[in-house]
Coordinates of N, CA and C in Angstrom, one line a residue:
S1 N 16.1 21.7 -27.7 CA 15.9 20.3 -27.2 C 16.8 19.3 -27.8
I2 N 17.0 18.2 -27.2 CA 17.8 17.1 -27.7 C 17.3 16.6 -29.0
G3 N 16.0 16.3 -29.0 CA 15.4 15.7 -30.2 C 15.6 16.6 -31.4
M4 N 15.4 17.9 -31.3 CA 15.6 18.7 -32.5 C 17.1 18.7 -32.9
A5 N 18.0 18.8 -32.0 CA 19.4 18.8 -32.3 C 19.8 17.5 -33.0
S6 N 19.3 16.4 -32.6 CA 19.8 15.1 -33.1 C 19.2 14.9 -34.5
S7 N 18.1 15.6 -34.9 CA 17.6 15.4 -36.2 C 18.5 16.0 -37.3
S8 N 19.3 17.0 -36.9 CA 20.2 17.6 -37.9 C 21.6 17.0 -38.0
V9 N 21.8 15.9 -37.2 CA 23.1 15.3 -37.2 C 22.9 13.8 -37.5
D10 N 23.7 13.3 -38.4 CA 23.6 11.9 -38.8 C 24.6 11.0 -38.0
N11 N 24.2 9.8 -37.9 CA 25.1 8.8 -37.2 C 25.6 9.2 -35.9
I12 N 24.7 9.6 -35.0 CA 25.1 10.0 -33.7 C 24.9 8.7 -32.8
E13 N 25.9 8.3 -32.1 CA 25.8 7.2 -31.2 C 25.3 7.6 -29.8
S14 N 25.7 8.8 -29.4 CA 25.4 9.3 -28.1 C 25.1 10.8 -28.2
P15 N 24.1 11.3 -27.5 CA 23.7 12.7 -27.5 C 24.8 13.6 -27.1
S16 N 25.8 13.1 -26.3 CA 26.9 13.9 -25.9 C 27.8 14.4 -27.0
L17 N 27.7 13.8 -28.2 CA 28.6 14.2 -29.3 C 27.9 15.3 -30.2
I18 N 26.7 15.7 -29.9 CA 26.0 16.6 -30.7 C 26.6 18.0 -30.4
S19 N 27.0 18.7 -31.4 CA 27.4 20.1 -31.2 C 26.3 21.0 -31.2
N20 N 26.4 22.1 -30.5 CA 25.3 23.1 -30.3 C 25.8 24.5 -30.6
P21 N 25.9 24.8 -31.9 CA 26.6 26.1 -32.2 C 25.8 27.3 -31.7
S22 N 24.5 27.2 -31.4 CA 23.8 28.4 -30.8 C 24.2 28.7 -29.4
G23 N 24.8 27.7 -28.7 CA 25.2 27.9 -27.3 C 24.1 28.0 -26.3
E24 N 22.8 27.6 -26.7 CA 21.7 27.7 -25.8 C 21.8 26.8 -24.6
D25 N 22.5 25.7 -24.7 CA 22.7 24.8 -23.6 C 24.1 24.4 -23.5
E26 N 24.9 25.3 -22.9 CA 26.4 25.0 -22.9 C 26.8 23.7 -22.2
K27 N 26.0 23.4 -21.1 CA 26.4 22.1 -20.4 C 26.2 20.9 -21.3
F28 N 25.2 21.0 -22.2 CA 24.9 19.9 -23.0 C 26.0 19.7 -24.1
S29 N 26.4 20.8 -24.8 CA 27.3 20.8 -25.9 C 28.8 20.7 -25.4
L30 N 29.0 21.1 -24.2 CA 30.4 21.1 -23.8 C 30.7 20.1 -22.6
N31 N 30.0 19.0 -22.6 CA 30.3 18.0 -21.5 C 31.6 17.3 -21.7
N32 N 32.0 16.6 -20.7 CA 33.4 16.0 -20.8 C 33.5 14.9 -21.7
S33 N 32.5 14.2 -22.1 CA 32.6 13.0 -22.9 C 33.3 13.2 -24.3
D34 N 33.1 14.4 -24.8 CA 33.7 14.7 -26.1 C 34.9 15.7 -26.0
E35 N 35.3 16.0 -24.8 CA 36.4 16.9 -24.6 C 37.7 16.5 -25.4
Q36 N 38.0 15.3 -25.3 CA 39.3 14.8 -26.0 C 39.3 15.1 -27.5
Y37 N 38.1 15.2 -28.1 CA 38.1 15.5 -29.5 C 38.2 17.0 -29.8
R38 N 38.0 17.8 -28.8 CA 38.0 19.3 -29.0 C 39.3 19.9 -28.4
K39 N 40.2 19.1 -27.9 CA 41.4 19.6 -27.2 C 42.7 19.4 -28.0
L40 N 43.5 20.4 -28.0 CA 44.8 20.3 -28.7 C 45.9 20.6 -27.7
F41 N 47.0 19.8 -27.8 CA 48.2 20.1 -27.1 C 49.0 21.0 -28.1
I42 N 49.5 22.1 -27.6 CA 50.3 23.0 -28.4 C 51.7 23.0 -27.9
G43 N 52.7 22.5 -28.6 CA 54.1 22.4 -28.1 C 54.9 23.5 -28.9
G44 N 56.1 23.7 -28.5 CA 57.0 24.6 -29.2 C 56.7 26.0 -29.1
L45 N 55.9 26.4 -28.0 CA 55.6 27.8 -27.8 C 56.8 28.6 -27.4
S46 N 56.9 29.8 -27.8 CA 57.9 30.8 -27.3 C 57.6 31.0 -25.8
Y47 N 58.6 31.1 -25.1 CA 58.4 31.3 -23.6 C 57.9 32.7 -23.3
T48 N 57.8 33.6 -24.4 CA 57.3 34.9 -24.2 C 55.8 35.0 -24.6
T49 N 55.3 34.0 -25.2 CA 53.9 34.0 -25.7 C 53.0 34.0 -24.5
I50 N 52.0 34.9 -24.5 CA 51.0 35.0 -23.4 C 49.7 34.3 -23.8
D51 N 48.9 34.0 -22.8 CA 47.6 33.3 -23.0 C 46.7 34.1 -24.0
D52 N 46.6 35.4 -23.9 CA 45.8 36.2 -24.7 C 46.2 36.1 -26.2
K53 N 47.5 36.1 -26.4 CA 48.0 36.0 -27.8 C 47.7 34.7 -28.4
L54 N 47.9 33.6 -27.7 CA 47.6 32.3 -28.1 C 46.1 32.1 -28.4
K55 N 45.3 32.6 -27.5 CA 43.8 32.5 -27.7 C 43.4 33.3 -28.9
E56 N 44.0 34.5 -29.1 CA 43.6 35.4 -30.2 C 44.0 34.7 -31.6
Y57 N 45.2 34.0 -31.6 CA 45.6 33.3 -32.8 C 44.7 32.1 -33.1
C58 N 44.4 31.3 -32.1 CA 43.6 30.1 -32.3 C 42.2 30.4 -32.6
S59 N 41.7 31.5 -32.1 CA 40.3 31.9 -32.3 C 40.0 32.2 -33.8
K60 N 41.0 32.4 -34.6 CA 40.8 32.5 -36.1 C 40.2 31.3 -36.7
Y61 N 40.4 30.1 -36.0 CA 39.9 28.8 -36.5 C 38.7 28.4 -35.8
G62 N 38.1 29.2 -34.9 CA 36.9 28.8 -34.2 C 36.8 29.3 -32.8
D63 N 35.6 29.1 -32.2 CA 35.4 29.6 -30.8 C 36.3 28.7 -29.9
I64 N 36.9 29.4 -28.9 CA 37.7 28.8 -27.9 C 37.0 28.7 -26.6
F65 N 36.9 27.5 -26.1 CA 36.2 27.3 -24.8 C 37.2 27.5 -23.6
E66 N 38.5 27.1 -23.9 CA 39.5 27.3 -22.8 C 40.9 27.3 -23.5
C67 N 41.8 28.1 -23.0 CA 43.1 28.2 -23.5 C 44.1 28.5 -22.3
A68 N 45.0 27.6 -22.1 CA 45.9 27.8 -21.0 C 47.3 27.3 -21.3
I69 N 48.3 28.3 -21.1 CA 49.7 28.0 -21.2 C 50.1 27.4 -19.9
M70 N 50.8 26.3 -19.9 CA 51.2 25.6 -18.7 C 52.5 26.4 -18.2
R71 N 52.4 26.6 -16.9 CA 53.5 27.4 -16.2 C 54.1 26.6 -15.0
D72 N 55.4 27.0 -14.7 CA 56.0 26.4 -13.6 C 55.6 27.1 -12.3
R73 N 56.1 26.7 -11.2 CA 55.7 27.3 -9.9 C 56.0 28.8 -9.8
E74 N 57.0 29.2 -10.5 CA 57.3 30.7 -10.5 C 56.5 31.5 -11.5
G75 N 55.6 30.8 -12.3 CA 54.8 31.5 -13.2 C 55.4 31.6 -14.6
R76 N 56.5 31.0 -14.9 CA 57.2 31.0 -16.2 C 56.5 30.0 -17.1
S77 N 56.4 30.3 -18.4 CA 55.9 29.4 -19.4 C 56.8 28.1 -19.4
R78 N 56.1 27.0 -19.6 CA 56.8 25.7 -19.8 C 57.0 25.4 -21.3
G79 N 56.5 26.3 -22.2 CA 56.6 26.2 -23.6 C 55.6 25.3 -24.3
F80 N 54.5 25.0 -23.5 CA 53.4 24.3 -24.2 C 52.0 24.7 -23.5
A81 N 51.0 24.4 -24.2 CA 49.6 24.8 -23.8 C 48.6 23.8 -24.2
F82 N 47.4 24.0 -23.7 CA 46.2 23.2 -24.1 C 45.2 24.2 -24.6
V83 N 44.6 23.9 -25.7 CA 43.5 24.7 -26.2 C 42.3 23.8 -26.5
N84 N 41.2 24.2 -25.9 CA 39.9 23.5 -26.1 C 39.0 24.4 -27.0
F85 N 38.7 23.8 -28.2 CA 37.8 24.5 -29.1 C 36.4 24.1 -28.6
K86 N 35.4 24.9 -29.1 CA 34.0 24.5 -28.7 C 33.4 23.4 -29.6
D87 N 34.1 23.1 -30.7 CA 33.6 22.1 -31.6 C 34.8 21.3 -32.2
R88 N 34.5 20.0 -32.4 CA 35.5 19.1 -33.0 C 36.0 19.5 -34.4
A89 N 35.1 20.0 -35.2 CA 35.5 20.5 -36.5 C 36.5 21.6 -36.5
M90 N 36.4 22.4 -35.5 CA 37.4 23.5 -35.4 C 38.8 23.0 -35.2
V91 N 38.9 21.9 -34.4 CA 40.2 21.3 -34.3 C 40.7 20.8 -35.6
D92 N 39.8 20.1 -36.3 CA 40.2 19.6 -37.7 C 40.7 20.7 -38.6
G93 N 40.0 21.9 -38.5 CA 40.4 23.0 -39.4 C 41.7 23.6 -39.0
F94 N 42.0 23.7 -37.7 CA 43.3 24.2 -37.1 C 44.4 23.2 -37.6
M95 N 44.2 21.9 -37.5 CA 45.2 21.0 -37.9 C 45.5 21.0 -39.4
A96 N 44.4 21.2 -40.1 CA 44.5 21.2 -41.6 C 45.3 22.4 -42.1
H97 N 45.4 23.5 -41.3 CA 46.1 24.7 -41.8 C 47.5 24.8 -41.2
R98 N 48.2 23.7 -40.9 CA 49.6 23.8 -40.4 C 50.5 24.1 -41.6
P99 N 51.6 24.7 -41.4 CA 52.2 25.1 -40.1 C 51.6 26.4 -39.5
H100 N 51.7 26.5 -38.2 CA 51.3 27.7 -37.5 C 52.5 28.4 -36.9
I101 N 52.6 29.7 -37.0 CA 53.7 30.5 -36.4 C 53.1 31.5 -35.5
I102 N 53.5 31.4 -34.2 CA 53.1 32.4 -33.2 C 54.4 33.0 -32.5
D103 N 54.4 34.3 -32.5 CA 55.6 35.0 -31.9 C 56.9 34.5 -32.5
G104 N 56.9 34.3 -33.9 CA 58.1 33.9 -34.6 C 58.5 32.5 -34.5
R105 N 57.7 31.7 -33.8 CA 58.1 30.2 -33.6 C 57.0 29.4 -34.3
Q106 N 57.5 28.3 -34.9 CA 56.5 27.4 -35.5 C 56.1 26.4 -34.3
I107 N 54.8 26.5 -34.0 CA 54.3 25.6 -33.0 C 54.0 24.2 -33.5
E108 N 53.9 23.3 -32.5 CA 53.7 21.9 -32.8 C 52.3 21.4 -32.2
P109 N 51.2 21.6 -33.0 CA 49.9 21.2 -32.4 C 49.7 19.7 -32.6
K110 N 49.2 19.1 -31.6 CA 48.8 17.7 -31.6 C 47.5 17.5 -30.9
R111 N 46.7 16.5 -31.4 CA 45.5 16.2 -30.7 C 45.8 15.7 -29.4
A112 N 45.2 16.3 -28.3 CA 45.4 15.9 -27.0 C 44.8 14.5 -26.7
M113 N 45.6 13.6 -26.0 CA 45.1 12.3 -25.7 C 45.2 12.1 -24.2
P114 N 44.2 11.5 -23.6 CA 44.3 11.2 -22.1 C 45.5 10.4 -21.9
R115 N 46.2 10.6 -20.7 CA 47.4 9.9 -20.4 C 47.3 8.4 -20.5
D116 N 46.2 7.8 -20.0 CA 46.0 6.4 -20.0 C 45.9 5.8 -21.5
E117 N 45.3 6.6 -22.4 CA 45.2 6.2 -23.8 C 46.4 6.3 -24.6
T118 N 47.3 7.2 -24.2 CA 48.5 7.4 -25.0 C 49.4 6.2 -24.8
S119 N 49.6 5.7 -23.6 CA 50.4 4.6 -23.3 C 49.8 3.3 -23.9
R120 N 48.5 3.2 -23.8 CA 47.8 2.0 -24.3 C 47.9 1.9 -25.8
S121 N 47.7 3.1 -26.5 CA 47.7 3.1 -28.0 C 49.1 2.7 -28.5
E122 N 50.2 3.1 -27.9 CA 51.5 2.7 -28.3 C 51.7 1.2 -28.3
G123 N 51.2 0.6 -27.3 CA 51.3 -0.8 -27.1 C 50.5 -1.6 -28.1
Q124 N 49.5 -1.0 -28.7 CA 48.7 -1.7 -29.7 C 49.1 -1.4 -31.2
L125 N 50.2 -0.6 -31.3 CA 50.6 -0.4 -32.7 C 51.3 -1.6 -33.3
T126 N 51.1 -1.8 -34.6 CA 51.8 -2.9 -35.3 C 52.9 -2.2 -36.2
V127 N 54.1 -2.5 -35.9 CA 55.2 -1.9 -36.7 C 55.8 -3.0 -37.6
K128 N 55.9 -2.7 -38.9 CA 56.4 -3.7 -39.8 C 57.8 -3.4 -40.3
K129 N 58.2 -2.1 -40.1 CA 59.6 -1.7 -40.5 C 60.1 -0.6 -39.5
I130 N 61.3 -0.8 -39.1 CA 61.9 0.3 -38.3 C 63.3 0.6 -38.9
F131 N 63.7 1.8 -38.5 CA 65.0 2.3 -39.0 C 66.0 2.2 -37.8
I132 N 67.2 1.6 -38.0 CA 68.2 1.6 -37.0 C 69.4 2.2 -37.7
G133 N 69.9 3.2 -37.0 CA 71.1 3.9 -37.6 C 72.3 3.9 -36.7
A134 N 73.4 4.4 -37.2 CA 74.7 4.5 -36.4 C 75.1 3.2 -35.8
I135 N 75.0 2.1 -36.6 CA 75.5 0.8 -36.1 C 76.9 0.5 -36.6
K136 N 77.6 -0.4 -35.9 CA 78.9 -0.7 -36.3 C 78.9 -1.6 -37.5
D137 N 79.9 -1.5 -38.3 CA 80.0 -2.3 -39.5 C 80.1 -3.8 -39.3
E138 N 80.7 -4.2 -38.1 CA 80.8 -5.7 -37.9 C 79.5 -6.4 -37.4
L139 N 78.5 -5.6 -37.2 CA 77.2 -6.3 -36.8 C 76.6 -7.0 -38.0
T140 N 76.0 -8.1 -37.7 CA 75.4 -8.9 -38.8 C 73.8 -8.8 -38.6
D141 N 73.1 -9.3 -39.7 CA 71.7 -9.3 -39.6 C 71.2 -10.0 -38.4
D142 N 71.9 -11.2 -38.1 CA 71.5 -12.0 -36.9 C 71.6 -11.2 -35.6
D143 N 72.7 -10.4 -35.5 CA 72.9 -9.6 -34.3 C 71.8 -8.6 -34.1
L144 N 71.3 -8.1 -35.2 CA 70.2 -7.1 -35.1 C 68.8 -7.8 -34.7
K145 N 68.7 -9.0 -35.2 CA 67.4 -9.7 -35.0 C 67.3 -10.1 -33.5

């Protein structure tokens, strides 16, 4: 029941964030509201890596709800995938154990972000220092400002 599960978790704002390791109520523990916290983008995959190999590797860090290598219309790998773990802590564990090498290639895992949030978050960043390289010697500070 929800009441029992929430008693074992501190600082829960919404019942949708409660993990349910027993799996008794999959719909409750795997609803969409916390999916973004359980999902990883995996870039840099070898084009020969298959779904089962990726799932087998990632499952060393926790239970996998879904694992899918993105493919083009001809069925060829596009070199990236999405992996949904059953729990947010499993994503944290996977990220903490970088680098990861699958089929001889170092993959690039990143926490998946919804498309609308990625563009919005970049616009909200405050940058105090940037690097500008390969500039001509005759440029002045005023030119760069």
